[in-house]
Amino acid sequence: MTYSSNTPVQPILWLGVFGTIMGRVYAIPIGGLPYIDYITPGVLLQSTIFVSVFYGLTIVWERETGILKRLLVAPTSIYATVIGRSVASGVRAVVQALIIFPVAILLGGELLPRP
């Protein structure tokens, strides 16, 4: 696995560095919304999609190296292997999102829409 897909360091840097700096510049017209509120959904999507892509690439790499053939002869169904890999990717993405949400709130972001 790569470093950026395993840790929430990159998304936290996006929020902490770019979110706070660009929020003070006022160069992007976002309709009076704080920039942290504007950037947080994109950062969450970016991090969860990267986790999914890297897990998909891992399966391709395992297929090319022959590890997947050895894995598929195990006494479990192919569907269990695929679902297990998908659930592992989903759990990692959810854990990363659960780390990013409090960081965004600590930086002053409001994640619930105002009435």
Short mmCIF file of C-alpha atoms in Angstrom, two decimals:
data_model
loop_
_atom_site.label_atom_id
_atom_site.label_comp_id
_atom_site.label_asym_id
_atom_site.label_seq_id
_atom_site.Cartn_x
_atom_site.Cartn_y
_atom_site.Cartn_z
CA MET A 1 0.00 0.00 0.00
CA THR A 2 1.10 3.53 -0.55
CA TYR A 3 1.53 6.07 2.18
CA SER A 4 -1.28 8.38 1.05
CA SER A 5 -3.88 5.62 0.87
CA ASN A 6 -3.25 4.33 4.38
CA THR A 7 -3.15 7.47 6.43
CA PRO A 8 -5.32 10.55 6.63
CA VAL A 9 -2.25 12.80 6.64
CA GLN A 10 -2.77 14.12 3.12
CA PRO A 11 -6.44 15.08 3.63
CA ILE A 12 -5.61 16.70 6.96
CA LEU A 13 -2.90 18.74 5.23
CA TRP A 14 -5.39 19.77 2.55
CA LEU A 15 -7.79 20.99 5.21
CA GLY A 16 -5.22 22.48 7.54
CA VAL A 17 -2.93 24.18 5.06
CA PHE A 18 -4.96 24.88 1.94
CA GLY A 19 -8.24 25.32 3.75
CA THR A 20 -6.99 27.95 6.14
CA ILE A 21 -4.76 29.79 3.65
CA MET A 22 -7.28 29.89 0.80
CA GLY A 23 -9.99 30.91 3.26
CA ARG A 24 -8.08 34.12 3.92
CA VAL A 25 -7.36 34.93 0.28
CA TYR A 26 -10.97 35.38 -0.90
CA ALA A 27 -9.93 34.65 -4.49
CA ILE A 28 -12.54 31.95 -5.06
CA PRO A 29 -16.16 33.15 -5.12
CA ILE A 30 -18.07 30.66 -2.96
CA GLY A 31 -21.06 32.75 -2.00
CA GLY A 32 -20.15 33.72 1.55
CA LEU A 33 -19.56 30.11 2.63
CA PRO A 34 -16.44 29.54 4.75
CA TYR A 35 -13.74 27.88 2.66
CA ILE A 36 -13.32 24.99 5.12
CA ASP A 37 -17.02 24.18 4.66
CA TYR A 38 -16.55 24.39 0.90
CA ILE A 39 -13.46 22.18 0.68
CA THR A 40 -14.35 19.45 3.23
CA PRO A 41 -16.74 17.37 1.03
CA GLY A 42 -14.20 17.35 -1.79
CA VAL A 43 -11.39 16.28 0.51
CA LEU A 44 -13.56 13.47 1.92
CA LEU A 45 -14.46 12.24 -1.57
CA GLN A 46 -10.86 12.46 -2.71
CA SER A 47 -9.56 10.41 0.19
CA THR A 48 -12.23 7.70 -0.04
CA ILE A 49 -11.86 7.36 -3.81
CA PHE A 50 -8.08 7.08 -3.48
CA VAL A 51 -8.48 4.27 -0.94
CA SER A 52 -10.80 2.42 -3.33
CA VAL A 53 -8.52 2.93 -6.33
CA PHE A 54 -5.46 1.71 -4.47
CA TYR A 55 -7.29 -1.41 -3.29
CA GLY A 56 -8.38 -2.06 -6.87
CA LEU A 57 -4.81 -1.67 -8.06
CA THR A 58 -3.67 -4.10 -5.38
CA ILE A 59 -5.97 -6.78 -6.78
CA VAL A 60 -4.61 -6.14 -10.30
CA TRP A 61 -1.06 -6.37 -8.96
CA GLU A 62 -1.89 -9.64 -7.17
CA ARG A 63 -3.32 -11.02 -10.40
CA GLU A 64 -0.19 -10.12 -12.36
CA THR A 65 2.17 -11.63 -9.81
CA GLY A 66 0.17 -14.85 -9.42
CA ILE A 67 -0.86 -14.32 -5.81
CA LEU A 68 -4.54 -14.10 -6.78
CA LYS A 69 -4.47 -17.63 -8.27
CA ARG A 70 -3.19 -18.98 -4.96
CA LEU A 71 -5.80 -16.99 -3.09
CA LEU A 72 -8.65 -18.27 -5.25
CA VAL A 73 -7.86 -21.95 -4.59
CA ALA A 74 -8.61 -21.45 -0.90
CA PRO A 75 -11.63 -23.36 0.41
CA THR A 76 -13.79 -20.23 0.32
CA SER A 77 -15.95 -18.93 -2.47
CA ILE A 78 -14.72 -16.35 -4.94
CA TYR A 79 -17.56 -14.07 -3.87
CA ALA A 80 -16.37 -14.15 -0.26
CA THR A 81 -12.91 -13.08 -1.39
CA VAL A 82 -14.26 -10.19 -3.47
CA ILE A 83 -16.72 -9.08 -0.79
CA GLY A 84 -14.02 -9.32 1.88
CA ARG A 85 -11.69 -7.12 -0.14
CA SER A 86 -14.49 -4.61 -0.79
CA VAL A 87 -15.51 -4.47 2.88
CA ALA A 88 -11.87 -3.96 3.88
CA SER A 89 -11.61 -1.03 1.49
CA GLY A 90 -14.90 0.42 2.75
CA VAL A 91 -13.89 0.11 6.40
CA ARG A 92 -10.60 1.86 5.73
CA ALA A 93 -12.40 4.69 3.90
CA VAL A 94 -14.96 5.10 6.71
CA VAL A 95 -12.23 5.19 9.37
CA GLN A 96 -10.41 7.83 7.36
CA ALA A 97 -13.62 9.88 7.08
CA LEU A 98 -14.19 9.56 10.83
CA ILE A 99 -10.76 11.08 11.37
CA ILE A 100 -11.23 13.88 8.84
CA PHE A 101 -14.64 15.04 10.16
CA PRO A 102 -13.36 16.06 13.64
CA VAL A 103 -10.32 17.76 12.08
CA ALA A 104 -12.61 19.84 9.86
CA ILE A 105 -14.74 20.75 12.88
CA LEU A 106 -11.63 21.70 14.89
CA LEU A 107 -10.56 23.98 12.04
CA GLY A 108 -13.88 25.83 12.30
CA GLY A 109 -15.93 24.03 9.69
CA GLU A 110 -19.67 23.52 10.09
CA LEU A 111 -20.68 20.32 8.39
CA LEU A 112 -24.42 20.71 8.89
CA PRO A 113 -26.22 23.22 6.67
CA ARG A 114 -27.52 26.34 8.31
CA PRO A 115 -31.29 26.86 8.23
#
